[in-house]
mmCIF file of C-alpha atoms in Angstrom:
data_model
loop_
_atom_site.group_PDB
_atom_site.id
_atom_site.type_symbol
_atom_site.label_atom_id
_atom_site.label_comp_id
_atom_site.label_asym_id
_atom_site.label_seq_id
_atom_site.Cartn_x
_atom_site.Cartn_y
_atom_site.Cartn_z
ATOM 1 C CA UNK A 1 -26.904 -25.976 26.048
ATOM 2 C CA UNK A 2 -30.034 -24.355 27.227
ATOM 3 C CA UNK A 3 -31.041 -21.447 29.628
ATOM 4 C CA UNK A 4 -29.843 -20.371 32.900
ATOM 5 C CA UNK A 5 -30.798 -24.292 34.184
ATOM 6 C CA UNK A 6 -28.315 -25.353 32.136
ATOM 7 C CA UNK A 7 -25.892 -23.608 33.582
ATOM 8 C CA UNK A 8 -27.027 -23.924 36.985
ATOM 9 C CA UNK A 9 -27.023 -27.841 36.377
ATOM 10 C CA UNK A 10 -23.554 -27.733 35.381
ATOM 11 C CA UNK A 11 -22.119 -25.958 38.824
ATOM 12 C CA UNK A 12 -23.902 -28.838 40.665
ATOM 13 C CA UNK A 13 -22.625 -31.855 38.776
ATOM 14 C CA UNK A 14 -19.528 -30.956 37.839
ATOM 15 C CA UNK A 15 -17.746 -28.505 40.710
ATOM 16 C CA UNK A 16 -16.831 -31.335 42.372
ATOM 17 C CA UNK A 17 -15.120 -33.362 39.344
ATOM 18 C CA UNK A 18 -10.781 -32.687 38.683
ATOM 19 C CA UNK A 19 -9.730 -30.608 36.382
ATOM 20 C CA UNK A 20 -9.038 -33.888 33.916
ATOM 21 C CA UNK A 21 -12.302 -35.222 34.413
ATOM 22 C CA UNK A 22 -14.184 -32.238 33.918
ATOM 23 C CA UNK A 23 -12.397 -31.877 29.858
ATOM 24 C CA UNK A 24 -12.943 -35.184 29.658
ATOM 25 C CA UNK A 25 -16.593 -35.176 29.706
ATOM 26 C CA UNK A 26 -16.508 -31.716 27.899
ATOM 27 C CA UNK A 27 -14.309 -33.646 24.983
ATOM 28 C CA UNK A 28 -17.605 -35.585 24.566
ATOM 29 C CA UNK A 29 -20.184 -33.039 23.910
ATOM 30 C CA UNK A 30 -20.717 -31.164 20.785
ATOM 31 C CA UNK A 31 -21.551 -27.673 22.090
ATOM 32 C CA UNK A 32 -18.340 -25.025 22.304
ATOM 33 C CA UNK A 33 -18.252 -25.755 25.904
ATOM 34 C CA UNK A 34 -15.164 -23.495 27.927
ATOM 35 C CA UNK A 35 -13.376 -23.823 31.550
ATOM 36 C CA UNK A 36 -11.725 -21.036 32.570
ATOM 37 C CA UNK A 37 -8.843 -20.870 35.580
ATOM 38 C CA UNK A 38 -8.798 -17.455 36.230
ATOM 39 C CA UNK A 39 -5.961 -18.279 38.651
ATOM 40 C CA UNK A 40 -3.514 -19.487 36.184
ATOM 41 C CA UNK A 41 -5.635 -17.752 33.246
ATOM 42 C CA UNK A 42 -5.524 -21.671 31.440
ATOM 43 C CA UNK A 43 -8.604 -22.129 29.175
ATOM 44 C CA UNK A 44 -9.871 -25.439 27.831
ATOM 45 C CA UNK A 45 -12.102 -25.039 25.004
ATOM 46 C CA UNK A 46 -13.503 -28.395 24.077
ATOM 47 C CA UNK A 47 -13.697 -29.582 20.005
ATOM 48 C CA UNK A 48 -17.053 -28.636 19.395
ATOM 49 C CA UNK A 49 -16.052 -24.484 20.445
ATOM 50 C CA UNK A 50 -13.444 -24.923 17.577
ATOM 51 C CA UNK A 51 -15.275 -26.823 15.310
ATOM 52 C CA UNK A 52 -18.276 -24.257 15.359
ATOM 53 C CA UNK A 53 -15.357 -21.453 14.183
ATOM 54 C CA UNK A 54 -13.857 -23.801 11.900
ATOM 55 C CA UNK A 55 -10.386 -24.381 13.687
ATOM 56 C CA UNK A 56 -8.809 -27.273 14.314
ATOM 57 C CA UNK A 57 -9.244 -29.164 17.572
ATOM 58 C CA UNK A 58 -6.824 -27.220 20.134
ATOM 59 C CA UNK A 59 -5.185 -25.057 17.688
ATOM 60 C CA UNK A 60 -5.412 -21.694 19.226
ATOM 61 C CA UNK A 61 -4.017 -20.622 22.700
ATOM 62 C CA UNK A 62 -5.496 -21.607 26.071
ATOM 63 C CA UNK A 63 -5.578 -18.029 26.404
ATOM 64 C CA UNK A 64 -8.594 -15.143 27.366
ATOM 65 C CA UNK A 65 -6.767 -13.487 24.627
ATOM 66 C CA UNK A 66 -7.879 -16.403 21.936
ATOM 67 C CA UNK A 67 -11.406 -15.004 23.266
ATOM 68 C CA UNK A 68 -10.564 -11.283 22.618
ATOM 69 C CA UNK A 69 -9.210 -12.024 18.875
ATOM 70 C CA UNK A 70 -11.976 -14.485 17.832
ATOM 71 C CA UNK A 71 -14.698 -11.581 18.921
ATOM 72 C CA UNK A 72 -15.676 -8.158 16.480
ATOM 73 C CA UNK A 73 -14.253 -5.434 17.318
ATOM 74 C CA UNK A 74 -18.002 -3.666 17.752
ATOM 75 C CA UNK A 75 -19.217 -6.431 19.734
ATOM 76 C CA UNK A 76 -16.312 -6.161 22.193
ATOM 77 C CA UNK A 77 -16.993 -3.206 24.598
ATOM 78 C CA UNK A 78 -20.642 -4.800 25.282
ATOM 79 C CA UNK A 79 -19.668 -8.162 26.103
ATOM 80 C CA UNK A 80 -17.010 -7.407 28.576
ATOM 81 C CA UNK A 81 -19.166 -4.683 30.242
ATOM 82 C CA UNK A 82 -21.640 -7.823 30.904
ATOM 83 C CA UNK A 83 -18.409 -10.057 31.505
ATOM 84 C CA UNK A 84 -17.591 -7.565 34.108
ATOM 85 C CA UNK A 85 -20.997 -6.681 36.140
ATOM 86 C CA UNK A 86 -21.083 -10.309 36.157
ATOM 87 C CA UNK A 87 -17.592 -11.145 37.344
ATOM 88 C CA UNK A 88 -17.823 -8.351 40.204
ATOM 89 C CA UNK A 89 -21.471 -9.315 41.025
ATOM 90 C CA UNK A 90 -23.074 -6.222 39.998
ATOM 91 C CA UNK A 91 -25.322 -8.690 37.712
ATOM 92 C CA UNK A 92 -26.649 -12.227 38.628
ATOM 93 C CA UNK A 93 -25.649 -14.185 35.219
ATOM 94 C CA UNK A 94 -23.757 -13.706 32.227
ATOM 95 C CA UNK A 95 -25.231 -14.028 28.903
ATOM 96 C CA UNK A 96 -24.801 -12.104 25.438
ATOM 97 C CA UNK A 97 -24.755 -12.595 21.830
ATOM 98 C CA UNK A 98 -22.103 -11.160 19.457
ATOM 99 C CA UNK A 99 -20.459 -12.342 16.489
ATOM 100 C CA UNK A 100 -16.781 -14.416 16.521
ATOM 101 C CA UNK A 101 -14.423 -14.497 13.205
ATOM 102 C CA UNK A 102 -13.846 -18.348 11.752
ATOM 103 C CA UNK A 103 -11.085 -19.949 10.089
ATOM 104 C CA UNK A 104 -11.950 -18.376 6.887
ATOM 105 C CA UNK A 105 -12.221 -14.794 8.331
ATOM 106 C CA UNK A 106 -16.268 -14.420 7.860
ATOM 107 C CA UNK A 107 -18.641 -13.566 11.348
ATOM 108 C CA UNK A 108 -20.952 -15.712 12.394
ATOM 109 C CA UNK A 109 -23.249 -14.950 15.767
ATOM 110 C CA UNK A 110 -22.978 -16.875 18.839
ATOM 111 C CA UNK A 111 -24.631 -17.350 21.882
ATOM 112 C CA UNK A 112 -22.309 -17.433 25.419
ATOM 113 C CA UNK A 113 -23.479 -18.349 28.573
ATOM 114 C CA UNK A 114 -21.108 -18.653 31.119
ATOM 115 C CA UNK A 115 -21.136 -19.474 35.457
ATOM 116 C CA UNK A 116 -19.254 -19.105 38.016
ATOM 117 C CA UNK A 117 -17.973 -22.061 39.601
ATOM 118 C CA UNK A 118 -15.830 -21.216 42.098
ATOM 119 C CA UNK A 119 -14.453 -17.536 43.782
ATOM 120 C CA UNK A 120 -11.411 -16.779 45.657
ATOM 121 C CA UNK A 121 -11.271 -15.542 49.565
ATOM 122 C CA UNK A 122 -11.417 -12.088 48.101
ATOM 123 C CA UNK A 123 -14.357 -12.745 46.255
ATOM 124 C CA UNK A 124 -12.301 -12.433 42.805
ATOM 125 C CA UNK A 125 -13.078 -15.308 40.227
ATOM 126 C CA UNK A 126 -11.157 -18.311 40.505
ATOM 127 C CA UNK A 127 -12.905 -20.916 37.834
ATOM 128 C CA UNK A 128 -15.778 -20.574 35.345
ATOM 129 C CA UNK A 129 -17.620 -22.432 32.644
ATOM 130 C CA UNK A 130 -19.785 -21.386 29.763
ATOM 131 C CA UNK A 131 -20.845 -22.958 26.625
ATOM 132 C CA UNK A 132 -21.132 -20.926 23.047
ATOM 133 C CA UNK A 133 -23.866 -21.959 20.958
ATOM 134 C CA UNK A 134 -23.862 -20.996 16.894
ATOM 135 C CA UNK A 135 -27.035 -19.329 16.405
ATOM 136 C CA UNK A 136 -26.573 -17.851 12.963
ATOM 137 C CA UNK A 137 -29.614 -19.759 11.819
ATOM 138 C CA UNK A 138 -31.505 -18.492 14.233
ATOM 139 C CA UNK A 139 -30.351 -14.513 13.232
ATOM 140 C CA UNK A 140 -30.622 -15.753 9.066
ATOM 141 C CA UNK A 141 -34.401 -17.251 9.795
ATOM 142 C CA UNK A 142 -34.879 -13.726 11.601
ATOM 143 C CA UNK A 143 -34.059 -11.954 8.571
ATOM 144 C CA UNK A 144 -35.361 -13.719 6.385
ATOM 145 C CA UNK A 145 -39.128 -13.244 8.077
ATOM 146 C CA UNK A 146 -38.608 -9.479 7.918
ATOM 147 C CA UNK A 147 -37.920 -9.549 4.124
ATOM 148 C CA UNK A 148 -40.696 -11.950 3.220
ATOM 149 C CA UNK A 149 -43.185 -9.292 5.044
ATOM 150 C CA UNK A 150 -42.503 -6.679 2.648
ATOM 151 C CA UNK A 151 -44.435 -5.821 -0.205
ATOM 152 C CA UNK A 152 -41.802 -5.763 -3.110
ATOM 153 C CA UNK A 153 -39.376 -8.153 -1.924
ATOM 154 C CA UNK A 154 -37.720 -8.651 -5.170
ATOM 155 C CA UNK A 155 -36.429 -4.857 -5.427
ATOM 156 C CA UNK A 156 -35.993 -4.789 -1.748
ATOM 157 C CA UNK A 157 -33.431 -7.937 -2.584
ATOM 158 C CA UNK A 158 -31.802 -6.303 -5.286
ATOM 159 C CA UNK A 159 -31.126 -3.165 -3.333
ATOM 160 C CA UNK A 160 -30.162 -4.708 -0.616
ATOM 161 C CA UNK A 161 -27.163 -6.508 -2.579
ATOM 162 C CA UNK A 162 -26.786 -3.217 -4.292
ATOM 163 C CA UNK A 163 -26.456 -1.423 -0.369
ATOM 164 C CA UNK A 164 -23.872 -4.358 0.419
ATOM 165 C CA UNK A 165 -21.820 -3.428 -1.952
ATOM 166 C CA UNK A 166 -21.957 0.028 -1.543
ATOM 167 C CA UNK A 167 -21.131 -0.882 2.553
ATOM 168 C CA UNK A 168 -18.135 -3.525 1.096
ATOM 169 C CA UNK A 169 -16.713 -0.145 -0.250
ATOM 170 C CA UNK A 170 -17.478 1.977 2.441
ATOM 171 C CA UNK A 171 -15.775 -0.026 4.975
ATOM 172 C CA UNK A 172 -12.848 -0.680 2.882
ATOM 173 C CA UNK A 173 -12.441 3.330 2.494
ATOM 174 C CA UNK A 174 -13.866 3.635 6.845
ATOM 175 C CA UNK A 175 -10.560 1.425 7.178
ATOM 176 C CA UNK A 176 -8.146 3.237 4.998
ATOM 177 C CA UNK A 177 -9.276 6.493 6.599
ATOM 178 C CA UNK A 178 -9.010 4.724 10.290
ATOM 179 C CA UNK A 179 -5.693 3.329 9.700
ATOM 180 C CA UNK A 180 -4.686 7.288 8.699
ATOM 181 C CA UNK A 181 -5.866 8.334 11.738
ATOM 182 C CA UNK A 182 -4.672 6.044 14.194
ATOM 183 C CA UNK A 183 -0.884 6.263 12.187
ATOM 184 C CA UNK A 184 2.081 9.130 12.306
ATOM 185 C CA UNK A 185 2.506 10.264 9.232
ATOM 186 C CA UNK A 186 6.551 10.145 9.550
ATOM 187 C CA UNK A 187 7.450 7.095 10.951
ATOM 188 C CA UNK A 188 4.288 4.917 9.893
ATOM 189 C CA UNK A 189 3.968 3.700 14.079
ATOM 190 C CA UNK A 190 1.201 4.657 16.186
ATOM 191 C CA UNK A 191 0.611 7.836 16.805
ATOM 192 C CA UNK A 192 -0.855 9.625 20.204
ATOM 193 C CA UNK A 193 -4.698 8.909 19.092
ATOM 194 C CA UNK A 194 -4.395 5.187 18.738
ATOM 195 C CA UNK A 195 -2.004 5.304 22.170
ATOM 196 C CA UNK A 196 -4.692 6.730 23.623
ATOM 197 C CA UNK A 197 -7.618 4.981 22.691
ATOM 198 C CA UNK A 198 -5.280 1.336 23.596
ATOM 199 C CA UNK A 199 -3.253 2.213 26.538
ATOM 200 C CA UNK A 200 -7.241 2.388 28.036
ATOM 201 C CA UNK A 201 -8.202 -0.922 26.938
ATOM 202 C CA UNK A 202 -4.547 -2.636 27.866
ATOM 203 C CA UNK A 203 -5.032 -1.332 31.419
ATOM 204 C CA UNK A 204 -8.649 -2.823 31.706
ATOM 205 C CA UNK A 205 -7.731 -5.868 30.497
ATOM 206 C CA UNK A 206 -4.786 -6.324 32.847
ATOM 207 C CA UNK A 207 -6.740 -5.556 35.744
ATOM 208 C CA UNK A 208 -9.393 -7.714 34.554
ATOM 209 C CA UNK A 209 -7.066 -10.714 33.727
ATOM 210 C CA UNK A 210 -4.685 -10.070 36.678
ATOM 211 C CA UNK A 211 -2.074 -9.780 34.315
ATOM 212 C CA UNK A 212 1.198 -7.574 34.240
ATOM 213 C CA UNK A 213 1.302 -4.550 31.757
ATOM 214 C CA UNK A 214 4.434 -2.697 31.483
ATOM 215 C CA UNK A 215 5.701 0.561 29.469
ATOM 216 C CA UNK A 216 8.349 1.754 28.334
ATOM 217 C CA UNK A 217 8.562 5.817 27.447
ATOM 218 C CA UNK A 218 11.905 6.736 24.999
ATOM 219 C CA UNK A 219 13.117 9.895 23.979
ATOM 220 C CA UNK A 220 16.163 10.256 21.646
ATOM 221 C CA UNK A 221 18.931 12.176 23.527
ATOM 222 C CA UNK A 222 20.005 15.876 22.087
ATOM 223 C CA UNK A 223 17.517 15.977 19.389
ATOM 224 C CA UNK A 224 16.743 19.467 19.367
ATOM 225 C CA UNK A 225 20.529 20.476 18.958
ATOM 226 C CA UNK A 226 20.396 17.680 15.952
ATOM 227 C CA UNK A 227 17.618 19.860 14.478
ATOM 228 C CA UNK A 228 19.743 22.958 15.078
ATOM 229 C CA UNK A 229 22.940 22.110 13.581
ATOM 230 C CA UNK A 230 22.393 20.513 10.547
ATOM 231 C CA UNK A 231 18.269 21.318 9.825
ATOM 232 C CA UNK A 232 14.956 19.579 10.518
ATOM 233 C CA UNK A 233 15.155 17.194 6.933
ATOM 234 C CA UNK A 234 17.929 15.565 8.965
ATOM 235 C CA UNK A 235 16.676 15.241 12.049
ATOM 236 C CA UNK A 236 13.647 13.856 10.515
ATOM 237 C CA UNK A 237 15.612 11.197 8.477
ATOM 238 C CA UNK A 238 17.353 10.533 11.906
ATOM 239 C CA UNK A 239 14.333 10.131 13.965
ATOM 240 C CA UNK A 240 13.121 7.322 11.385
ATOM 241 C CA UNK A 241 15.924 5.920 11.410
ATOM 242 C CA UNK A 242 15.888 5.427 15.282
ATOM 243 C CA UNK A 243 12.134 3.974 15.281
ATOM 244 C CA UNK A 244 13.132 1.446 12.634
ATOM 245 C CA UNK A 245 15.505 0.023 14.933
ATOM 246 C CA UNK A 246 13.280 0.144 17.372
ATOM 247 C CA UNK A 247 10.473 -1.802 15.486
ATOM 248 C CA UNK A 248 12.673 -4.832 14.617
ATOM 249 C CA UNK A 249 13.070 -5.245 18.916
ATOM 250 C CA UNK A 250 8.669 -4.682 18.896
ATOM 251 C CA UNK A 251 7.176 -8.080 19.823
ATOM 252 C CA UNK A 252 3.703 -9.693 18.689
ATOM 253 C CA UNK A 253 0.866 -7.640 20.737
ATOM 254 C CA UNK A 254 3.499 -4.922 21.683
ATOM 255 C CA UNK A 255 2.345 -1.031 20.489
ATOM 256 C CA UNK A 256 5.050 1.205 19.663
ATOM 257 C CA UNK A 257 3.542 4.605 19.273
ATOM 258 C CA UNK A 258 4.854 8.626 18.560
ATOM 259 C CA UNK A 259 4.015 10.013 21.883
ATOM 260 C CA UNK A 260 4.917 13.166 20.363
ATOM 261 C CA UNK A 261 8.016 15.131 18.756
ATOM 262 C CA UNK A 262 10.930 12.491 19.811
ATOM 263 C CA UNK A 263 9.279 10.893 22.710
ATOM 264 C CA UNK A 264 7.651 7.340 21.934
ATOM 265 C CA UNK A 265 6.004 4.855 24.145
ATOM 266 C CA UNK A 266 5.791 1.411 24.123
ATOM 267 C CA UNK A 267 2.717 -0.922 25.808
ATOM 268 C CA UNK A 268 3.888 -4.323 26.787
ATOM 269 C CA UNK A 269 0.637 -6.570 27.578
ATOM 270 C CA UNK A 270 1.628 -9.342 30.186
ATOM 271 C CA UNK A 271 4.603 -8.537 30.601
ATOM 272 C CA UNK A 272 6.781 -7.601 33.850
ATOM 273 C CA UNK A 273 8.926 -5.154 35.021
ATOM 274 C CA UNK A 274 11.924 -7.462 34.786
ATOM 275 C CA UNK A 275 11.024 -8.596 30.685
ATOM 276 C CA UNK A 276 9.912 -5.008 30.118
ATOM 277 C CA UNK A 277 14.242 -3.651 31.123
ATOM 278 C CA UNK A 278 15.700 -6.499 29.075
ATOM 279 C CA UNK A 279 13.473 -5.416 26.070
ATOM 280 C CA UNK A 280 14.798 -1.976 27.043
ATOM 281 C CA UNK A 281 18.361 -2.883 27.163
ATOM 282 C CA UNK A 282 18.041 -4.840 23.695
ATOM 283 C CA UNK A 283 16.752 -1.720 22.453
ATOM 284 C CA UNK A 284 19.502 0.429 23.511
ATOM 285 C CA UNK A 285 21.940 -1.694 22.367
ATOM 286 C CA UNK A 286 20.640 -1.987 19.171
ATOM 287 C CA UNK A 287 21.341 1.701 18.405
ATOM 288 C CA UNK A 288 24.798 1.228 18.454
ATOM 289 C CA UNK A 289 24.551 -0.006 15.101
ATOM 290 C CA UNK A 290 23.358 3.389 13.664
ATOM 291 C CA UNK A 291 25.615 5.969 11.876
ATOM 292 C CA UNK A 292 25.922 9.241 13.766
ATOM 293 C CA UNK A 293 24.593 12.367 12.762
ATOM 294 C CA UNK A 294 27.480 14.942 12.345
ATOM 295 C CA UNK A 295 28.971 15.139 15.552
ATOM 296 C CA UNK A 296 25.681 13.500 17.614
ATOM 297 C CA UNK A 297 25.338 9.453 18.158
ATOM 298 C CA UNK A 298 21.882 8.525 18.131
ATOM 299 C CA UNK A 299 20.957 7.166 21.543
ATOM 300 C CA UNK A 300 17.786 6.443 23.598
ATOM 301 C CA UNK A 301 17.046 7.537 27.516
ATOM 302 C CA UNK A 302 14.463 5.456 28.852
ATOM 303 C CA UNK A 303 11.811 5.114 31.356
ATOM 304 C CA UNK A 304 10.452 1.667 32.341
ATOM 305 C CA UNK A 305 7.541 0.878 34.414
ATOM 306 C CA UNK A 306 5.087 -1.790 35.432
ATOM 307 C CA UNK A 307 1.098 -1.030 36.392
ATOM 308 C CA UNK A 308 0.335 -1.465 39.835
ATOM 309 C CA UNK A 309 -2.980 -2.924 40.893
ATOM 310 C CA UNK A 310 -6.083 -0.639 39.978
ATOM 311 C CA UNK A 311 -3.755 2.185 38.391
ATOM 312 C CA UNK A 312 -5.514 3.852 34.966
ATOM 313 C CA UNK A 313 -3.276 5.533 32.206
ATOM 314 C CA UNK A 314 -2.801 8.517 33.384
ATOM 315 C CA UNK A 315 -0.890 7.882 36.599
ATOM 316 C CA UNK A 316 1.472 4.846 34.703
ATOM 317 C CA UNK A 317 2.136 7.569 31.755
ATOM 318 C CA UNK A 318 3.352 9.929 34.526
ATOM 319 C CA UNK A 319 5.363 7.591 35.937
ATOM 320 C CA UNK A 320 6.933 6.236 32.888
ATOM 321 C CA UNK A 321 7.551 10.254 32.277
ATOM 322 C CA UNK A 322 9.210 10.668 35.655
ATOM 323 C CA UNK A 323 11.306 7.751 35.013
ATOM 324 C CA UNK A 324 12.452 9.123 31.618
ATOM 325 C CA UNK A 325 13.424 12.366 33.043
ATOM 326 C CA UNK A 326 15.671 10.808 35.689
ATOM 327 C CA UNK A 327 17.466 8.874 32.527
ATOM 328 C CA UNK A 328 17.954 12.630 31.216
ATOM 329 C CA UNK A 329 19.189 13.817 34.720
ATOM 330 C CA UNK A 330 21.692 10.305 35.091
ATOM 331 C CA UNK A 331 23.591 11.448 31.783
ATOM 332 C CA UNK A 332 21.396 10.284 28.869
ATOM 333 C CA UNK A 333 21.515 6.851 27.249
ATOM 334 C CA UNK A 334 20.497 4.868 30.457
ATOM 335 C CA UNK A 335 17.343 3.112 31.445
ATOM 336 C CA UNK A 336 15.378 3.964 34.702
ATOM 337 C CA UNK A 337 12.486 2.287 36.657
#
């Protein structure tokens, strides 16, 4: 799969083939071709896009999200900001190079082209195509033609396996240290940095997806006179014990976070307001199970809400605050929206 002809040749054969059609002929060619329905947010990847990662034929999810995971975590913010200017017109193509994970959890770089078939009455994407091309040959021949120009390429080798070693160790100890930072140090959740630094992200992708994104904000009821009548070590041991039932309720791609003191949040990608109570209401009842502390039950108030259209963090944090504090005003131990 070539330049922007390519591409361009694509939209004019195949726009007017069904959906089955279309994968059929993509089944046949060897490039990582994709077909996107941003409508229903199916994606077909064809064998040759999971063949050049190593995977199986059709073994991930026909998900944007199987995009997302495959992709380094540097590379990400560049590609979507092209993804985007391209999706909202602000740039006339989409192209990038950045580096996917395989099978066996090494990087390997990749071209991706991609074209907009078809757009909705509001001008919002409704299908696109795009093919993904390995070119790690192309970046290893590039390397290798900047080595061979220097003068002592021997001890430029050997230092450079020397410096890869030294980076191996450096990013192990990067990722230690980021993995303190981004975790409270009681409860061993995510604290308020790594909230803040996802929440961002969750919303973005949401609105770029068109997907639901719901929260739910928790605060354990009469904690401070817990701490008062029988001492913070307590309260402490309490408060763990809370957010370890809470964590057995957490979903795959759920964050459950220390908002701060004995107020947590929890980030629900693509799911609704309805999921996002019953998930609340499993929660709640879970607690039941929990000894009390002295004379105190440990319960949850909580504060569900779902993201409308084009709202950041801040303003669906302050609503999933206001909706806490009405659980507080309706008598503790109850769930508002």
């Amino acid at each position: 799969m070539g330049g922007v002809s390519d591409i361009e040749a694509l939209k004019f054969n195949l726009s007017d083939l069904n959906e089955n059609m279309l994968h059929t002929v993509m089944e046949l060619v060897s490039d990582g071709i994709w077909d996107w329905n941003a409508n229903t947010g199916f994606v077909y990847r064809n064998p040759g896009w999971y063949e050049m990662l190593g995977y199986a034929p059709h073994s991930l999810d026909n998900t944007v999200l199987t995009w997302e995971n495959v992709m380094h975590p540097d590379d990400y913010p560049r590609v979507m900001a092209l993804f985007d200017d391209y999706l909202s017109q602000r740039a006339p193509g989409y192209q990038a190079e950045y580096r996917c994970r395989t099978q066996d959890g090494r990087y390997i770089w990749i071209e991706d082209r991609g074209h907009v078939l078809a757009r909705n009455v509001d001008g919002s994407v409704a299908r696109m195509v795009g093919a993904h091309r390995c070119i790690e040959d192309k970046k290893r021949l590039f390397e290798a033609l900047e080595q061979r120009n220097q003068s002592l390429e021997a001890i430029v080798e050997e230092r450079t396996r020397e410096l890869s070693r030294v980076n191996q160790q450096l990013q192990i100890q990067l990722e230690e240290n980021r993995k303190l930072a981004e975790t409270d140090a009681l409860t061993s959740i995510a604290n308020r940095h790594l909230l803040s630094k996802t929440l961002p992200q969750a919303c973005d992708r949401a609105q770029r997806f068109r997907q639901p994104l719901s929260l739910i904000a928790m605060d354990i009821d009469d904690f401070k006179n817990i701490n008062d009548h029988y001492g913070h070590a307590l309260g402490d041991a309490a408060l763990v014990q809370v957010v370890e039932s809470v964590k057995r309720c957490v979903r795959e791609g759920d964050l459950l976070a220390r908002w701060g003191g004995d107020e947590f949040i929890m980030v629900l990608p693509n799911t609704p307001l309805a999921d996002a109570r019953t998930l609340a209401e499993t929660i709640r009842h879970s607690l039941a199970d929990l000894p009390p502390v002295g004379d105190f039950q440990l319960t949850l108030s909580f504060g569900v809400v779902q993201r409308f259209d084009e709202e950041q963090q801040t303003g669906l944090l302050a609503r999933a605050d206001q909706a806490l504090y009405r659980s507080k005003v309706a008598g503790k131990n109850v769930i508002s929206g």
